[in-house]
């Protein structure tokens, strides 16, 4: 015999089926792509009865809620589903049993290279748990906070960003950004992959690097060796129709001192017989 279970999530619920005693060893069962929890219906009755089995429907599958309109289904989101269900069950240590895609999801959460992705999920769950209202600040404080977080910004540039990046409320300015954006994890590519992708662009390319920006080898810390290697690869291996130009200024040179780059970009855009790709 099994029981139906629903776990609340911000966009609805994750549905699941549970077998076995609550005090039994926990086993979380993950189905394959386009399948659902019923994929384990015939297997679980044949397994040890002193375990508690919970077979979940991934978001968008079975009886689970669909993600909000406009939200794609990233593979990492299924790992997030697993974490949410485990948290709701208050399981700290448990067995993962997966079929096909479910096996891949189970394997992802144990790979060392996914540390950054697990951290992103932790941050997202922590942010949702706090449910803090956006903080309101005076115009001066809002600008100061923005400048503190972006050392390349000038006060004038920061004020321009705030015009579109904050909303005035009765208690002060509130940043418009969705706080969930801060929890995102980055999909890292190797230097070779980055160069190959750029080389596949079948048109002329203009890359402008700021001397005090983010791709300056002599200013990079050891943890940014990737960026240093990428810069060197750009200079040594890119084909001739990719133009690399270095200009004085910071990461926000286009905003702080637009005249420094406007001429370069204008020339690129007006060059004859080109389809510009910036």
PDB file of C-alpha atoms in Angstrom:
ATOM      1  CA  UNK A   1       0.000   0.000   0.000  1.00  0.00           C
ATOM      2  CA  UNK A   2       1.165   3.532  -0.714  1.00  0.00           C
ATOM      3  CA  UNK A   3       0.001   7.022   0.168  1.00  0.00           C
ATOM      4  CA  UNK A   4      -0.098  10.176  -1.924  1.00  0.00           C
ATOM      5  CA  UNK A   5       1.945  13.126  -0.676  1.00  0.00           C
ATOM      6  CA  UNK A   6       2.283  16.755  -1.756  1.00  0.00           C
ATOM      7  CA  UNK A   7       5.189  19.037  -0.901  1.00  0.00           C
ATOM      8  CA  UNK A   8       4.522  22.794  -1.225  1.00  0.00           C
ATOM      9  CA  UNK A   9       6.911  24.760  -3.450  1.00  0.00           C
ATOM     10  CA  UNK A  10       6.767  28.431  -4.493  1.00  0.00           C
ATOM     11  CA  UNK A  11       5.081  27.619  -7.823  1.00  0.00           C
ATOM     12  CA  UNK A  12       2.643  24.971  -6.489  1.00  0.00           C
ATOM     13  CA  UNK A  13       3.581  21.514  -5.260  1.00  0.00           C
ATOM     14  CA  UNK A  14       5.732  18.470  -5.914  1.00  0.00           C
ATOM     15  CA  UNK A  15       3.657  15.294  -5.827  1.00  0.00           C
ATOM     16  CA  UNK A  16       4.961  11.965  -4.566  1.00  0.00           C
ATOM     17  CA  UNK A  17       4.012   8.460  -3.479  1.00  0.00           C
ATOM     18  CA  UNK A  18       5.234   6.915  -0.241  1.00  0.00           C
ATOM     19  CA  UNK A  19       5.635   3.305   0.810  1.00  0.00           C
ATOM     20  CA  UNK A  20       6.877   1.691   3.997  1.00  0.00           C
ATOM     21  CA  UNK A  21       7.273   2.660   7.651  1.00  0.00           C
ATOM     22  CA  UNK A  22       8.161   6.291   8.470  1.00  0.00           C
ATOM     23  CA  UNK A  23      10.959   5.092  10.723  1.00  0.00           C
ATOM     24  CA  UNK A  24      12.501   2.977   7.966  1.00  0.00           C
ATOM     25  CA  UNK A  25      15.677   3.809   6.094  1.00  0.00           C
ATOM     26  CA  UNK A  26      14.775   6.653   3.694  1.00  0.00           C
ATOM     27  CA  UNK A  27      14.985   6.074  -0.049  1.00  0.00           C
ATOM     28  CA  UNK A  28      14.129   8.822  -2.525  1.00  0.00           C
ATOM     29  CA  UNK A  29      13.140   7.471  -5.943  1.00  0.00           C
ATOM     30  CA  UNK A  30      13.656   9.570  -9.084  1.00  0.00           C
ATOM     31  CA  UNK A  31      11.945   8.730 -12.361  1.00  0.00           C
ATOM     32  CA  UNK A  32      13.137   9.225 -15.943  1.00  0.00           C
ATOM     33  CA  UNK A  33      12.430  11.951 -18.472  1.00  0.00           C
ATOM     34  CA  UNK A  34       8.709  12.320 -19.293  1.00  0.00           C
ATOM     35  CA  UNK A  35       7.899   9.501 -16.835  1.00  0.00           C
ATOM     36  CA  UNK A  36       6.488   9.794 -13.325  1.00  0.00           C
ATOM     37  CA  UNK A  37       6.555   8.145  -9.910  1.00  0.00           C
ATOM     38  CA  UNK A  38       4.517   5.185 -11.139  1.00  0.00           C
ATOM     39  CA  UNK A  39       7.634   3.888 -12.851  1.00  0.00           C
ATOM     40  CA  UNK A  40       8.513   2.294  -9.502  1.00  0.00           C
ATOM     41  CA  UNK A  41       5.085   0.754  -8.803  1.00  0.00           C
ATOM     42  CA  UNK A  42       6.132  -2.755  -9.627  1.00  0.00           C
ATOM     43  CA  UNK A  43       9.649  -2.571  -8.271  1.00  0.00           C
ATOM     44  CA  UNK A  44       9.160  -1.153  -4.814  1.00  0.00           C
ATOM     45  CA  UNK A  45       6.869  -3.985  -3.593  1.00  0.00           C
ATOM     46  CA  UNK A  46       9.777  -6.333  -4.309  1.00  0.00           C
ATOM     47  CA  UNK A  47      12.289  -4.349  -2.263  1.00  0.00           C
ATOM     48  CA  UNK A  48      13.068  -4.599   1.478  1.00  0.00           C
ATOM     49  CA  UNK A  49      10.035  -3.653   3.537  1.00  0.00           C
ATOM     50  CA  UNK A  50      11.982  -2.020   6.347  1.00  0.00           C
ATOM     51  CA  UNK A  51      12.677   1.039   4.176  1.00  0.00           C
ATOM     52  CA  UNK A  52      10.559   4.109   3.549  1.00  0.00           C
ATOM     53  CA  UNK A  53      10.342   4.808  -0.160  1.00  0.00           C
ATOM     54  CA  UNK A  54       9.248   8.161  -1.537  1.00  0.00           C
ATOM     55  CA  UNK A  55       8.893   8.342  -5.308  1.00  0.00           C
ATOM     56  CA  UNK A  56       8.516  11.932  -6.444  1.00  0.00           C
ATOM     57  CA  UNK A  57       7.228  13.452  -9.652  1.00  0.00           C
ATOM     58  CA  UNK A  58       9.704  16.009 -10.940  1.00  0.00           C
ATOM     59  CA  UNK A  59       8.248  19.440 -11.664  1.00  0.00           C
ATOM     60  CA  UNK A  60       6.286  19.335 -14.896  1.00  0.00           C
ATOM     61  CA  UNK A  61       5.835  15.565 -14.633  1.00  0.00           C
ATOM     62  CA  UNK A  62       3.083  13.372 -13.251  1.00  0.00           C
ATOM     63  CA  UNK A  63       0.909  15.163 -10.729  1.00  0.00           C
ATOM     64  CA  UNK A  64       3.451  17.860  -9.833  1.00  0.00           C
ATOM     65  CA  UNK A  65       2.862  21.504 -10.666  1.00  0.00           C
ATOM     66  CA  UNK A  66       4.309  23.016 -13.791  1.00  0.00           C
ATOM     67  CA  UNK A  67       6.892  25.740 -13.389  1.00  0.00           C
ATOM     68  CA  UNK A  68       5.711  29.315 -14.009  1.00  0.00           C
ATOM     69  CA  UNK A  69       5.110  30.457 -17.582  1.00  0.00           C
ATOM     70  CA  UNK A  70       8.312  31.639 -19.199  1.00  0.00           C
ATOM     71  CA  UNK A  71      10.525  29.525 -16.949  1.00  0.00           C
ATOM     72  CA  UNK A  72      12.547  26.872 -18.814  1.00  0.00           C
ATOM     73  CA  UNK A  73      13.321  23.503 -17.284  1.00  0.00           C
ATOM     74  CA  UNK A  74      17.018  23.369 -16.545  1.00  0.00           C
ATOM     75  CA  UNK A  75      18.566  20.085 -15.519  1.00  0.00           C
ATOM     76  CA  UNK A  76      19.756  21.689 -12.313  1.00  0.00           C
ATOM     77  CA  UNK A  77      16.136  22.476 -11.423  1.00  0.00           C
ATOM     78  CA  UNK A  78      15.512  18.761 -10.944  1.00  0.00           C
ATOM     79  CA  UNK A  79      18.348  18.667  -8.431  1.00  0.00           C
ATOM     80  CA  UNK A  80      16.607  21.564  -6.709  1.00  0.00           C
ATOM     81  CA  UNK A  81      13.365  19.543  -6.648  1.00  0.00           C
ATOM     82  CA  UNK A  82      15.226  16.748  -4.875  1.00  0.00           C
ATOM     83  CA  UNK A  83      16.633  19.146  -2.313  1.00  0.00           C
ATOM     84  CA  UNK A  84      13.220  20.655  -1.614  1.00  0.00           C
ATOM     85  CA  UNK A  85      11.581  17.282  -1.070  1.00  0.00           C
ATOM     86  CA  UNK A  86      14.426  16.095   1.160  1.00  0.00           C
ATOM     87  CA  UNK A  87      14.153  19.286   3.204  1.00  0.00           C
ATOM     88  CA  UNK A  88      10.389  18.882   3.572  1.00  0.00           C
ATOM     89  CA  UNK A  89      10.880  15.309   4.742  1.00  0.00           C
ATOM     90  CA  UNK A  90      13.686  16.449   7.078  1.00  0.00           C
ATOM     91  CA  UNK A  91      15.944  13.815   5.636  1.00  0.00           C
ATOM     92  CA  UNK A  92      19.638  14.564   6.156  1.00  0.00           C
ATOM     93  CA  UNK A  93      21.011  11.242   4.916  1.00  0.00           C
ATOM     94  CA  UNK A  94      19.151   9.033   2.505  1.00  0.00           C
ATOM     95  CA  UNK A  95      19.521   6.749  -0.470  1.00  0.00           C
ATOM     96  CA  UNK A  96      18.829   7.963  -3.997  1.00  0.00           C
ATOM     97  CA  UNK A  97      17.395   5.518  -6.492  1.00  0.00           C
ATOM     98  CA  UNK A  98      17.015   6.810  -9.991  1.00  0.00           C
ATOM     99  CA  UNK A  99      15.973   5.519 -13.387  1.00  0.00           C
ATOM    100  CA  UNK A 100      17.421   7.011 -16.590  1.00  0.00           C
ATOM    101  CA  UNK A 101      17.293  10.795 -16.156  1.00  0.00           C
ATOM    102  CA  UNK A 102      16.582  10.255 -12.475  1.00  0.00           C
ATOM    103  CA  UNK A 103      19.875   8.398 -12.183  1.00  0.00           C
ATOM    104  CA  UNK A 104      21.662  11.342 -13.775  1.00  0.00           C
ATOM    105  CA  UNK A 105      20.002  13.740 -11.354  1.00  0.00           C
ATOM    106  CA  UNK A 106      21.038  11.538  -8.453  1.00  0.00           C
ATOM    107  CA  UNK A 107      24.611  11.486  -9.715  1.00  0.00           C
ATOM    108  CA  UNK A 108      24.756  15.247 -10.172  1.00  0.00           C
ATOM    109  CA  UNK A 109      24.255  15.952  -6.500  1.00  0.00           C
ATOM    110  CA  UNK A 110      27.344  13.966  -5.586  1.00  0.00           C
ATOM    111  CA  UNK A 111      29.850  15.343  -8.109  1.00  0.00           C
ATOM    112  CA  UNK A 112      32.527  17.596  -6.670  1.00  0.00           C
ATOM    113  CA  UNK A 113      32.348  20.030  -9.578  1.00  0.00           C
ATOM    114  CA  UNK A 114      28.764  20.841  -8.682  1.00  0.00           C
ATOM    115  CA  UNK A 115      29.767  22.547  -5.432  1.00  0.00           C
ATOM    116  CA  UNK A 116      28.896  25.953  -6.834  1.00  0.00           C
ATOM    117  CA  UNK A 117      25.511  24.727  -8.022  1.00  0.00           C
ATOM    118  CA  UNK A 118      24.659  23.222  -4.655  1.00  0.00           C
ATOM    119  CA  UNK A 119      25.634  26.520  -3.073  1.00  0.00           C
ATOM    120  CA  UNK A 120      23.270  28.328  -5.424  1.00  0.00           C
ATOM    121  CA  UNK A 121      20.413  26.059  -4.377  1.00  0.00           C
ATOM    122  CA  UNK A 122      21.246  26.605  -0.717  1.00  0.00           C
ATOM    123  CA  UNK A 123      21.139  30.354  -1.225  1.00  0.00           C
ATOM    124  CA  UNK A 124      17.810  30.167  -3.031  1.00  0.00           C
ATOM    125  CA  UNK A 125      16.191  28.057  -0.315  1.00  0.00           C
ATOM    126  CA  UNK A 126      17.616  30.340   2.371  1.00  0.00           C
ATOM    127  CA  UNK A 127      16.293  33.405   0.581  1.00  0.00           C
ATOM    128  CA  UNK A 128      12.824  31.904   0.292  1.00  0.00           C
ATOM    129  CA  UNK A 129      12.837  30.865   3.947  1.00  0.00           C
ATOM    130  CA  UNK A 130      13.617  34.390   5.085  1.00  0.00           C
ATOM    131  CA  UNK A 131      10.883  35.945   2.904  1.00  0.00           C
ATOM    132  CA  UNK A 132      12.227  39.399   3.558  1.00  0.00           C
ATOM    133  CA  UNK A 133      10.488  42.396   2.036  1.00  0.00           C
ATOM    134  CA  UNK A 134      12.690  44.534  -0.244  1.00  0.00           C
ATOM    135  CA  UNK A 135      14.621  47.076   1.774  1.00  0.00           C
ATOM    136  CA  UNK A 136      13.731  50.707   1.222  1.00  0.00           C
ATOM    137  CA  UNK A 137      16.550  53.267   1.207  1.00  0.00           C
ATOM    138  CA  UNK A 138      16.886  56.995   0.805  1.00  0.00           C
ATOM    139  CA  UNK A 139      18.090  58.059  -2.664  1.00  0.00           C
ATOM    140  CA  UNK A 140      21.506  58.814  -1.199  1.00  0.00           C
ATOM    141  CA  UNK A 141      21.753  55.478   0.601  1.00  0.00           C
ATOM    142  CA  UNK A 142      20.545  53.557  -2.453  1.00  0.00           C
ATOM    143  CA  UNK A 143      23.230  55.168  -4.578  1.00  0.00           C
ATOM    144  CA  UNK A 144      25.918  54.600  -1.973  1.00  0.00           C
ATOM    145  CA  UNK A 145      25.038  50.901  -1.690  1.00  0.00           C
ATOM    146  CA  UNK A 146      25.189  50.553  -5.461  1.00  0.00           C
ATOM    147  CA  UNK A 147      28.595  52.200  -5.605  1.00  0.00           C
ATOM    148  CA  UNK A 148      29.926  50.028  -2.795  1.00  0.00           C
ATOM    149  CA  UNK A 149      28.925  46.907  -4.732  1.00  0.00           C
ATOM    150  CA  UNK A 150      30.331  48.193  -8.037  1.00  0.00           C
ATOM    151  CA  UNK A 151      33.714  49.783  -7.551  1.00  0.00           C
ATOM    152  CA  UNK A 152      33.967  50.548 -11.282  1.00  0.00           C
ATOM    153  CA  UNK A 153      30.899  52.807 -11.193  1.00  0.00           C
ATOM    154  CA  UNK A 154      31.030  56.570 -10.835  1.00  0.00           C
ATOM    155  CA  UNK A 155      28.341  58.445  -8.894  1.00  0.00           C
ATOM    156  CA  UNK A 156      26.918  59.753 -12.152  1.00  0.00           C
ATOM    157  CA  UNK A 157      26.815  56.314 -13.695  1.00  0.00           C
ATOM    158  CA  UNK A 158      25.235  54.839 -10.582  1.00  0.00           C
ATOM    159  CA  UNK A 159      22.523  57.482 -10.603  1.00  0.00           C
ATOM    160  CA  UNK A 160      21.725  56.625 -14.217  1.00  0.00           C
ATOM    161  CA  UNK A 161      21.372  52.939 -13.355  1.00  0.00           C
ATOM    162  CA  UNK A 162      19.091  53.765 -10.427  1.00  0.00           C
ATOM    163  CA  UNK A 163      16.688  55.640 -12.702  1.00  0.00           C
ATOM    164  CA  UNK A 164      15.675  52.312 -14.181  1.00  0.00           C
ATOM    165  CA  UNK A 165      16.898  50.044 -11.415  1.00  0.00           C
ATOM    166  CA  UNK A 166      14.812  51.296  -8.497  1.00  0.00           C
ATOM    167  CA  UNK A 167      11.233  52.290  -7.748  1.00  0.00           C
ATOM    168  CA  UNK A 168      10.168  55.079  -5.432  1.00  0.00           C
ATOM    169  CA  UNK A 169       7.875  53.997  -2.583  1.00  0.00           C
ATOM    170  CA  UNK A 170       6.424  55.892   0.388  1.00  0.00           C
ATOM    171  CA  UNK A 171       9.328  54.654   2.534  1.00  0.00           C
ATOM    172  CA  UNK A 172      12.121  55.219   0.025  1.00  0.00           C
ATOM    173  CA  UNK A 173      13.750  53.651  -3.043  1.00  0.00           C
ATOM    174  CA  UNK A 174      13.478  49.889  -3.563  1.00  0.00           C
ATOM    175  CA  UNK A 175      15.718  48.081  -6.042  1.00  0.00           C
ATOM    176  CA  UNK A 176      13.769  46.529  -8.921  1.00  0.00           C
ATOM    177  CA  UNK A 177      15.914  43.427  -9.270  1.00  0.00           C
ATOM    178  CA  UNK A 178      14.575  40.009  -8.369  1.00  0.00           C
ATOM    179  CA  UNK A 179      16.668  38.856  -5.410  1.00  0.00           C
ATOM    180  CA  UNK A 180      16.676  35.344  -6.850  1.00  0.00           C
ATOM    181  CA  UNK A 181      19.061  36.555  -9.526  1.00  0.00           C
ATOM    182  CA  UNK A 182      21.755  36.687  -6.858  1.00  0.00           C
ATOM    183  CA  UNK A 183      21.440  32.952  -6.268  1.00  0.00           C
ATOM    184  CA  UNK A 184      22.212  31.915  -9.816  1.00  0.00           C
ATOM    185  CA  UNK A 185      25.064  29.535 -10.468  1.00  0.00           C
ATOM    186  CA  UNK A 186      27.338  29.936 -13.453  1.00  0.00           C
ATOM    187  CA  UNK A 187      27.786  27.371 -16.160  1.00  0.00           C
ATOM    188  CA  UNK A 188      31.540  27.306 -16.626  1.00  0.00           C
ATOM    189  CA  UNK A 189      33.209  26.606 -19.977  1.00  0.00           C
ATOM    190  CA  UNK A 190      36.841  25.809 -20.566  1.00  0.00           C
ATOM    191  CA  UNK A 191      39.094  28.338 -22.284  1.00  0.00           C
ATOM    192  CA  UNK A 192      39.164  26.095 -25.355  1.00  0.00           C
ATOM    193  CA  UNK A 193      35.367  25.961 -25.491  1.00  0.00           C
ATOM    194  CA  UNK A 194      35.075  29.743 -25.189  1.00  0.00           C
ATOM    195  CA  UNK A 195      37.537  30.301 -28.030  1.00  0.00           C
ATOM    196  CA  UNK A 196      35.897  27.703 -30.266  1.00  0.00           C
ATOM    197  CA  UNK A 197      32.474  29.270 -29.752  1.00  0.00           C
ATOM    198  CA  UNK A 198      33.825  32.691 -30.673  1.00  0.00           C
ATOM    199  CA  UNK A 199      35.602  31.311 -33.723  1.00  0.00           C
ATOM    200  CA  UNK A 200      32.342  29.875 -35.031  1.00  0.00           C
ATOM    201  CA  UNK A 201      30.814  33.344 -35.406  1.00  0.00           C
ATOM    202  CA  UNK A 202      30.745  33.899 -39.174  1.00  0.00           C
ATOM    203  CA  UNK A 203      31.042  37.667 -39.119  1.00  0.00           C
ATOM    204  CA  UNK A 204      33.314  40.434 -37.910  1.00  0.00           C
ATOM    205  CA  UNK A 205      33.555  40.868 -34.163  1.00  0.00           C
ATOM    206  CA  UNK A 206      34.732  43.773 -32.038  1.00  0.00           C
ATOM    207  CA  UNK A 207      35.953  43.121 -28.503  1.00  0.00           C
ATOM    208  CA  UNK A 208      36.765  46.139 -26.356  1.00  0.00           C
ATOM    209  CA  UNK A 209      38.817  45.562 -23.219  1.00  0.00           C
ATOM    210  CA  UNK A 210      39.150  48.207 -20.504  1.00  0.00           C
ATOM    211  CA  UNK A 211      42.668  48.610 -19.093  1.00  0.00           C
ATOM    212  CA  UNK A 212      41.300  48.700 -15.551  1.00  0.00           C
ATOM    213  CA  UNK A 213      38.530  46.193 -16.234  1.00  0.00           C
ATOM    214  CA  UNK A 214      38.110  42.490 -15.558  1.00  0.00           C
ATOM    215  CA  UNK A 215      40.471  40.961 -18.141  1.00  0.00           C
ATOM    216  CA  UNK A 216      43.778  42.482 -17.101  1.00  0.00           C
ATOM    217  CA  UNK A 217      46.364  39.690 -16.525  1.00  0.00           C
ATOM    218  CA  UNK A 218      48.792  41.638 -14.334  1.00  0.00           C
ATOM    219  CA  UNK A 219      46.002  42.576 -11.921  1.00  0.00           C
ATOM    220  CA  UNK A 220      44.368  39.200 -11.638  1.00  0.00           C
ATOM    221  CA  UNK A 221      44.470  37.121  -8.479  1.00  0.00           C
ATOM    222  CA  UNK A 222      45.448  33.464  -8.663  1.00  0.00           C
ATOM    223  CA  UNK A 223      41.804  32.417  -8.497  1.00  0.00           C
ATOM    224  CA  UNK A 224      41.192  34.240 -11.762  1.00  0.00           C
ATOM    225  CA  UNK A 225      43.719  32.200 -13.733  1.00  0.00           C
ATOM    226  CA  UNK A 226      40.870  31.194 -16.037  1.00  0.00           C
ATOM    227  CA  UNK A 227      40.300  34.814 -17.053  1.00  0.00           C
ATOM    228  CA  UNK A 228      44.002  35.354 -17.647  1.00  0.00           C
ATOM    229  CA  UNK A 229      44.183  32.286 -19.863  1.00  0.00           C
ATOM    230  CA  UNK A 230      41.088  33.391 -21.741  1.00  0.00           C
ATOM    231  CA  UNK A 231      42.588  36.812 -22.446  1.00  0.00           C
ATOM    232  CA  UNK A 232      45.801  35.232 -23.709  1.00  0.00           C
ATOM    233  CA  UNK A 233      43.833  32.812 -25.887  1.00  0.00           C
ATOM    234  CA  UNK A 234      41.887  35.670 -27.409  1.00  0.00           C
ATOM    235  CA  UNK A 235      45.113  37.422 -28.376  1.00  0.00           C
ATOM    236  CA  UNK A 236      46.918  34.407 -29.811  1.00  0.00           C
ATOM    237  CA  UNK A 237      44.323  32.186 -31.453  1.00  0.00           C
ATOM    238  CA  UNK A 238      41.420  34.280 -32.683  1.00  0.00           C
ATOM    239  CA  UNK A 239      40.992  34.669 -36.404  1.00  0.00           C
ATOM    240  CA  UNK A 240      41.679  37.937 -38.179  1.00  0.00           C
ATOM    241  CA  UNK A 241      38.077  39.122 -38.462  1.00  0.00           C
ATOM    242  CA  UNK A 242      37.847  39.430 -34.672  1.00  0.00           C
ATOM    243  CA  UNK A 243      39.145  42.830 -33.613  1.00  0.00           C
ATOM    244  CA  UNK A 244      40.536  43.202 -30.084  1.00  0.00           C
ATOM    245  CA  UNK A 245      40.926  46.760 -28.807  1.00  0.00           C
ATOM    246  CA  UNK A 246      42.184  47.896 -25.410  1.00  0.00           C
ATOM    247  CA  UNK A 247      41.076  51.266 -24.032  1.00  0.00           C
ATOM    248  CA  UNK A 248      41.711  53.223 -20.839  1.00  0.00           C
ATOM    249  CA  UNK A 249      38.948  52.978 -18.260  1.00  0.00           C
ATOM    250  CA  UNK A 250      37.119  50.572 -15.968  1.00  0.00           C
ATOM    251  CA  UNK A 251      34.599  47.790 -16.415  1.00  0.00           C
ATOM    252  CA  UNK A 252      31.882  50.450 -16.830  1.00  0.00           C
ATOM    253  CA  UNK A 253      33.873  52.585 -19.268  1.00  0.00           C
ATOM    254  CA  UNK A 254      30.909  52.621 -21.655  1.00  0.00           C
ATOM    255  CA  UNK A 255      28.835  54.284 -18.944  1.00  0.00           C
ATOM    256  CA  UNK A 256      31.413  56.333 -17.089  1.00  0.00           C
ATOM    257  CA  UNK A 257      33.328  57.629 -20.125  1.00  0.00           C
ATOM    258  CA  UNK A 258      31.370  56.719 -23.259  1.00  0.00           C
ATOM    259  CA  UNK A 259      33.468  58.957 -25.455  1.00  0.00           C
ATOM    260  CA  UNK A 260      36.412  56.604 -24.968  1.00  0.00           C
ATOM    261  CA  UNK A 261      34.665  53.811 -26.864  1.00  0.00           C
ATOM    262  CA  UNK A 262      32.065  55.602 -28.971  1.00  0.00           C
ATOM    263  CA  UNK A 263      34.455  56.330 -31.830  1.00  0.00           C
ATOM    264  CA  UNK A 264      35.716  52.755 -31.976  1.00  0.00           C
ATOM    265  CA  UNK A 265      32.214  51.361 -32.028  1.00  0.00           C
ATOM    266  CA  UNK A 266      31.016  53.930 -34.558  1.00  0.00           C
ATOM    267  CA  UNK A 267      33.820  53.048 -36.950  1.00  0.00           C
ATOM    268  CA  UNK A 268      33.026  49.386 -36.604  1.00  0.00           C
ATOM    269  CA  UNK A 269      29.333  49.934 -37.248  1.00  0.00           C
ATOM    270  CA  UNK A 270      29.841  52.134 -40.273  1.00  0.00           C
ATOM    271  CA  UNK A 271      32.524  50.027 -41.957  1.00  0.00           C
ATOM    272  CA  UNK A 272      31.440  49.090 -45.461  1.00  0.00           C
ATOM    273  CA  UNK A 273      30.055  45.673 -46.265  1.00  0.00           C
ATOM    274  CA  UNK A 274      29.856  44.479 -42.659  1.00  0.00           C
ATOM    275  CA  UNK A 275      27.161  43.098 -40.446  1.00  0.00           C
ATOM    276  CA  UNK A 276      28.318  44.250 -37.041  1.00  0.00           C
ATOM    277  CA  UNK A 277      28.201  41.924 -34.060  1.00  0.00           C
ATOM    278  CA  UNK A 278      28.966  43.693 -30.779  1.00  0.00           C
TER     279      UNK A 278
END
